[in-house]
Coordinates of N, CA, C and O in Angstrom, one line a residue:
X29 N 1.6 -6.6 17.3 CA 1.4 -6.2 16.0 C 2.3 -7.5 15.4 O 3.4 -7.5 16.3
X30 N 2.0 -8.1 14.4 CA 3.1 -8.8 13.5 C 4.4 -8.4 13.1 O 3.9 -7.2 12.4
X31 N 5.0 -9.1 12.6 CA 6.0 -9.0 11.6 C 6.0 -8.4 10.7 O 5.1 -9.1 9.9
X32 N 6.1 -7.9 9.8 CA 6.2 -7.9 8.4 C 6.4 -8.2 7.1 O 7.9 -9.2 7.8
X33 N 5.7 -9.4 7.0 CA 5.8 -10.0 5.5 C 5.7 -9.9 4.2 O 5.3 -9.3 4.1
X34 N 6.7 -10.5 3.8 CA 7.2 -10.5 2.2 C 7.4 -12.3 1.6 O 8.2 -12.6 3.0
X35 N 6.7 -12.5 1.1 CA 7.3 -14.0 0.5 C 8.8 -14.1 -0.4 O 9.4 -13.0 -0.5
X36 N 9.3 -15.3 -0.8 CA 10.1 -15.0 -1.5 C 10.4 -14.9 -2.2 O 9.7 -14.1 -3.3
X37 N 12.0 -14.1 -3.1 CA 12.4 -13.6 -4.5 C 11.0 -14.4 -5.6 O 11.0 -14.0 -6.3
X38 N 11.3 -15.7 -5.6 CA 10.4 -16.6 -6.7 C 9.5 -16.1 -6.8 O 8.9 -16.9 -7.4
X39 N 8.6 -16.0 -5.8 CA 7.6 -15.6 -5.8 C 7.6 -14.1 -6.6 O 6.1 -14.6 -8.0
X40 N 8.1 -13.5 -6.8 CA 7.5 -12.1 -7.8 C 8.3 -12.2 -8.9 O 7.6 -11.7 -10.2
X41 N 9.7 -13.5 -9.3 CA 10.0 -14.3 -10.7 C 8.8 -14.6 -11.1 O 9.2 -14.0 -12.3
X42 N 7.9 -15.3 -10.5 CA 6.9 -16.0 -11.3 C 5.9 -14.7 -11.7 O 5.1 -15.3 -11.7
X43 N 6.3 -12.9 -11.2 CA 4.8 -12.3 -11.6 C 3.7 -12.3 -11.1 O 2.6 -12.0 -11.7
X44 N 4.1 -12.9 -9.3 CA 3.4 -12.2 -8.8 C 3.1 -11.6 -7.9 O 4.1 -10.5 -7.4
X45 N 1.9 -10.7 -7.8 CA 1.2 -10.0 -7.1 C 1.1 -10.0 -5.6 O 1.1 -10.9 -5.7
X46 N 2.0 -9.0 -4.5 CA 1.7 -8.8 -3.0 C 1.1 -8.0 -2.5 O 1.7 -7.0 -2.9
X47 N -0.1 -8.1 -1.5 CA -0.5 -7.0 -1.3 C -0.4 -7.8 0.5 O -1.8 -8.4 0.5
X48 N -0.9 -7.2 0.9 CA -0.6 -7.4 2.7 C -0.4 -6.2 3.5 O -0.6 -4.6 3.0
X49 N -0.3 -6.1 5.3 CA -0.4 -4.9 5.8 C 0.0 -5.8 7.2 O 0.4 -6.6 7.5
X50 N 0.5 -4.8 7.8 CA 1.4 -4.7 8.7 C 0.8 -3.3 10.0 O 0.6 -2.8 9.9
X51 N 0.1 -4.0 10.8 CA -1.3 -3.2 11.2 C -1.9 -1.9 10.5 O -2.6 -2.9 9.8
X52 N -1.9 -0.6 10.5 CA -2.4 0.1 10.4 C -2.4 0.3 8.4 O -2.9 0.9 7.6
X53 N -1.2 -0.4 8.4 CA -0.2 0.4 6.9 C -0.3 -0.9 6.4 O -0.9 -2.0 6.7
X54 N -1.0 -0.4 4.8 CA -1.3 -1.3 3.8 C -0.1 -1.6 2.6 O 0.7 -0.2 3.0
X55 N 0.3 -2.5 1.9 CA 1.1 -2.5 1.3 C 1.1 -3.6 0.0 O 0.2 -4.6 0.3
X56 N 1.7 -3.0 -1.3 CA 1.0 -3.8 -2.4 C 2.3 -4.4 -2.8 O 3.2 -3.2 -3.2
X57 N 3.2 -5.4 -3.5 CA 3.9 -4.7 -4.6 C 3.5 -5.7 -5.4 O 3.5 -6.7 -5.7
X58 N 3.9 -4.9 -6.6 CA 4.2 -6.1 -8.3 C 5.2 -5.8 -8.7 O 6.2 -4.9 -8.4
X59 N 5.4 -7.3 -9.6 CA 6.5 -7.5 -10.5 C 6.8 -6.1 -12.1 O 5.6 -6.3 -12.2
X60 N 7.3 -5.4 -12.2 CA 7.9 -5.1 -13.0 C 9.4 -5.2 -14.2 O 9.8 -4.5 -13.0
X61 N 9.1 -6.4 -15.1 CA 10.4 -6.3 -15.3 C 10.9 -7.0 -14.1 O 11.7 -7.7 -13.8
X62 N 12.6 -6.4 -14.3 CA 13.6 -6.6 -13.1 C 13.1 -5.4 -12.5 O 14.3 -5.5 -11.6
X63 N 12.1 -5.2 -11.7 CA 12.4 -4.3 -10.6 C 10.9 -5.0 -9.5 O 9.5 -5.3 -10.7
X64 N 10.4 -3.9 -8.3 CA 9.7 -4.2 -7.4 C 8.9 -3.1 -7.7 O 10.2 -2.5 -6.8
X65 N 7.9 -2.6 -7.8 CA 7.4 -2.3 -7.8 C 6.3 -2.2 -6.6 O 5.3 -2.8 -5.9
X66 N 6.4 -0.4 -5.3 CA 6.0 -0.9 -4.1 C 5.1 0.4 -3.4 O 5.7 1.6 -4.0
X67 N 3.5 0.2 -3.7 CA 3.1 1.7 -2.4 C 2.2 1.3 -1.2 O 1.8 -0.3 -1.2
X68 N 2.5 2.2 -0.5 CA 1.7 2.0 0.7 C 0.6 3.1 0.8 O 0.1 3.9 0.2
X69 N -0.4 2.8 1.5 CA -1.2 3.7 1.9 C -1.3 3.1 4.1 O -1.8 1.9 4.5
X70 N -1.9 4.1 4.1 CA -2.9 3.1 5.7 C -4.4 3.1 5.8 O -5.4 3.8 4.6
X71 N -4.7 2.0 6.7 CA -6.0 1.2 6.2 C -6.9 2.0 6.7 O -7.0 3.1 7.4
X72 N -8.3 1.9 7.6 CA -8.6 0.7 7.5 C -9.2 0.2 5.3 O -9.0 -1.3 5.6
X73 N -9.0 0.8 4.8 CA -10.1 0.3 3.3 C -9.1 -0.1 2.5 O -7.2 0.1 2.2
X74 N -9.7 -0.8 1.7 CA -8.7 -1.0 0.7 C -8.1 -0.3 -0.6 O -8.4 1.1 -0.7
X75 N -7.3 -1.0 -1.5 CA -6.0 0.3 -2.5 C -7.9 0.8 -2.7 O -6.8 2.6 -2.5
X76 N -8.2 0.4 -3.8 CA -9.6 1.7 -4.1 C -9.9 2.9 -3.4 O -10.2 3.5 -4.2
X77 N -10.2 2.6 -2.4 CA -10.5 3.5 -1.3 C -9.8 4.4 -0.8 O -10.4 4.6 -0.2
X78 N -8.7 4.0 -1.2 CA -7.1 5.4 -0.3 C -6.5 6.2 -1.4 O -6.5 6.2 -2.4
X79 N -6.0 6.9 -0.1 CA -5.0 7.9 -1.5 C -3.3 7.2 -0.9 O -2.9 7.0 0.2
X80 N -3.0 6.8 -2.1 CA -1.8 6.4 -1.9 C -0.1 7.5 -0.9 O -0.6 8.3 -1.4
X81 N 0.4 6.9 0.0 CA 1.4 7.4 0.3 C 2.5 7.1 0.1 O 3.1 8.8 0.2
X82 N 2.9 6.4 -0.6 CA 4.1 6.9 -1.1 C 4.6 5.6 -1.9 O 3.8 4.4 -2.1
X83 N 5.6 6.0 -3.1 CA 6.1 4.5 -4.0 C 7.6 4.5 -3.9 O 8.1 5.9 -3.5
X84 N 7.9 3.9 -4.2 CA 9.5 2.9 -4.0 C 9.6 1.7 -5.2 O 8.2 1.1 -5.6
X85 N 10.5 2.1 -6.1 CA 10.9 0.6 -7.1 C 12.5 0.0 -6.6 O 13.4 0.9 -6.2
X86 N 12.8 -1.2 -6.7 CA 13.6 -1.9 -6.0 C 14.3 -2.9 -6.8 O 13.2 -3.8 -7.8
X87 N 15.5 -3.7 -6.9 CA 15.2 -4.3 -7.4 C 14.6 -5.6 -7.6 O 15.2 -6.1 -6.7
X88 N 15.2 -6.9 -8.6 CA 14.1 -7.9 -8.4 C 15.5 -8.9 -8.3 O 15.9 -9.3 -8.5
X89 N 15.7 -8.6 -6.6 CA 17.3 -9.8 -6.4 C 16.7 -9.6 -4.9 O 15.7 -9.0 -4.2
X90 N 17.8 -10.8 -3.9 CA 17.4 -10.8 -3.0 C 17.4 -9.6 -1.9 O 17.5 -8.9 -1.2
X91 N 18.9 -8.9 -2.6 CA 18.8 -7.9 -1.9 C 18.1 -6.3 -2.2 O 17.5 -5.5 -1.1
X92 N 16.9 -6.1 -3.3 CA 16.0 -5.3 -3.2 C 15.1 -5.5 -2.8 O 14.9 -5.1 -2.4
X93 N 14.7 -7.1 -2.1 CA 14.3 -7.7 -1.9 C 14.1 -7.0 -0.2 O 13.1 -7.1 0.8
X94 N 15.3 -7.7 -0.1 CA 15.5 -6.7 1.3 C 16.0 -5.4 1.8 O 15.0 -4.5 2.6
X95 N 15.8 -4.3 1.1 CA 15.6 -3.1 0.9 C 14.2 -2.8 0.9 O 14.1 -1.8 1.6
X96 N 13.5 -3.4 0.0 CA 12.0 -3.4 0.2 C 11.4 -4.0 1.6 O 11.0 -2.4 2.4
X97 N 11.8 -4.8 1.8 CA 11.3 -4.8 3.5 C 11.9 -3.4 4.7 O 10.9 -3.5 5.4
X98 N 13.0 -2.9 4.3 CA 13.2 -2.4 5.3 C 12.8 -1.0 4.4 O 12.2 -0.6 5.7
X99 N 12.5 -0.8 3.3 CA 11.6 0.5 3.5 C 10.1 0.3 3.6 O 9.5 1.2 4.2
X100 N 9.4 -1.1 4.1 CA 7.9 -0.8 4.6 C 8.1 -1.0 5.8 O 7.5 -0.5 6.7
X101 N 9.3 -1.5 6.5 CA 9.3 -1.2 7.9 C 9.3 0.4 8.6 O 8.7 0.2 9.5
X102 N 9.9 1.0 7.7 CA 9.7 2.8 7.8 C 8.4 3.1 7.8 O 8.3 3.7 9.1
X103 N 7.7 2.4 6.9 CA 6.6 2.8 6.5 C 6.2 2.4 7.5 O 5.0 3.6 8.1
X104 N 5.8 1.5 7.9 CA 4.6 0.3 9.1 C 4.9 1.8 10.4 O 4.1 1.9 11.3
X105 N 6.4 1.7 11.0 CA 6.8 2.2 11.8 C 5.6 3.8 11.9 O 5.3 4.0 13.2
X106 N 6.2 3.6 11.1 CA 5.4 6.0 10.8 C 4.1 6.0 10.9 O 3.1 6.5 11.8
X107 N 3.6 4.6 10.1 CA 2.3 4.7 10.1 C 0.8 4.2 11.0 O 0.3 5.0 11.7
X108 N 1.6 3.2 11.5 CA 1.4 2.2 13.1 C 1.7 3.6 14.0 O 1.3 3.1 15.1
X109 N 2.8 4.6 14.5 CA 2.8 5.8 15.6 C 1.8 6.4 15.1 O 1.7 7.5 16.2
X110 N 0.9 7.1 14.4 CA 0.4 8.5 14.2 C -1.5 8.0 15.0 O -1.7 6.8 15.3
X111 N -1.7 8.6 15.4 CA -2.9 8.9 16.2 C -4.2 7.7 16.2 O -4.2 8.3 14.1
X112 N -4.4 7.3 16.7 CA -5.6 6.0 15.9 C -7.0 7.6 15.2 O -7.5 8.7 15.4
X113 N -7.4 7.2 14.2 CA -8.6 7.8 14.0 C -10.3 7.4 14.1 O -9.9 6.5 14.8
X114 N -11.3 8.0 14.6 CA -12.5 7.4 14.6 C -12.9 7.1 13.9 O -12.0 6.7 12.4
X115 N -13.9 5.7 13.6 CA -14.9 5.2 12.1 C -15.4 6.3 12.0 O -15.6 6.4 10.6
X116 N -15.7 7.3 12.4 CA -16.2 8.9 11.3 C -15.4 9.2 10.7 O -16.0 9.7 9.3
X117 N -14.0 9.2 11.3 CA -13.0 10.1 10.5 C -12.8 9.4 9.5 O -12.4 9.8 8.1
X118 N -12.8 8.1 9.3 CA -12.4 7.7 8.6 C -13.0 6.7 6.8 O -12.4 7.0 6.3
X119 N -14.8 6.9 6.9 CA -15.2 6.9 6.3 C -15.6 8.4 6.1 O -15.4 8.0 4.2
X120 N -15.1 9.2 6.8 CA -15.0 10.5 5.5 C -13.9 10.8 5.0 O -13.8 11.0 3.7
X121 N -12.3 10.1 5.1 CA -11.7 10.1 4.3 C -12.0 8.8 3.0 O -11.6 9.1 2.1
X122 N -12.9 7.7 3.4 CA -12.9 7.3 2.4 C -14.4 7.6 1.2 O -13.5 7.6 0.3
X123 N -14.7 8.8 1.5 CA -15.7 9.5 0.7 C -14.9 10.3 0.2 O -15.3 11.0 -0.5
X124 N -14.3 11.0 0.8 CA -13.5 12.0 0.1 C -12.9 11.1 -0.8 O -12.2 11.4 -1.9
X125 N -11.4 10.4 -0.9 CA -11.2 10.0 -2.1 C -12.5 9.5 -3.0 O -11.9 9.6 -4.3
X126 N -13.2 8.5 -2.5 CA -14.2 8.1 -3.4 C -15.0 9.9 -4.7 O -14.9 9.5 -5.9
X127 N -15.4 10.9 -4.0 CA -15.1 12.1 -4.6 C -13.9 12.1 -5.8 O -14.2 12.3 -6.9
X128 N -13.4 12.0 -4.9 CA -11.0 13.0 -5.7 C -11.6 11.5 -7.2 O -11.8 12.1 -8.4
X129 N -12.2 10.4 -6.7 CA -11.8 10.0 -8.1 C -12.9 9.6 -8.6 O -12.9 9.4 -10.3
X130 N -14.3 10.4 -8.7 CA -15.1 10.5 -9.6 C -14.8 11.5 -10.3 O -15.1 12.1 -11.6
X131 N -14.1 12.7 -9.6 CA -14.2 14.4 -10.5 C -13.2 13.8 -11.5 O -13.3 14.3 -12.4
X132 N -12.3 12.9 -11.2 CA -11.3 12.7 -11.7 C -11.8 11.9 -12.9 O -11.4 11.9 -14.2
X133 N -12.8 11.0 -13.0 CA -13.0 10.1 -14.4 C -14.8 11.2 -15.0 O -14.0 11.0 -16.3
X134 N -15.0 12.0 -14.5 CA -15.9 12.5 -14.9 C -14.8 13.3 -15.9 O -15.6 14.2 -17.2
X135 N -14.2 14.3 -15.2 CA -13.2 15.1 -16.4 C -12.4 14.4 -17.4 O -12.3 14.9 -18.6
X136 N -12.1 13.1 -16.9 CA -11.6 12.7 -18.4 C -12.7 11.6 -19.5 O -12.8 12.0 -20.7
X137 N -13.6 11.8 -19.2 CA -14.7 11.8 -20.3 C -15.4 13.0 -21.0 O -16.1 13.0 -21.6
X138 N -15.2 14.0 -19.5 CA -15.3 15.5 -20.8 C -15.4 16.7 -21.0 O -16.1 17.1 -21.9

């Protein structure tokens, strides 16, 4: 498994989002003013078809980027240590998320 990668600080200072993975961990980092907001979930599915398991906010600085990297490494260790699921289990997880999002959309409509 490869090393967790984050772009340099200027990537985020220029208002660019970053979505990547390390093993089964998926993560998204979004610049928001003077902060970096991150969310994590377990793959294999994309963000829209997954359940976010954790969220963190870090300062838009070299120190904040270092803290974000350490936080993501902790999540990667946790997620990648979990027992592997079968394809059928992963598909059921994806379908459950779809059903939940459809129910939420129906509630909002009325």
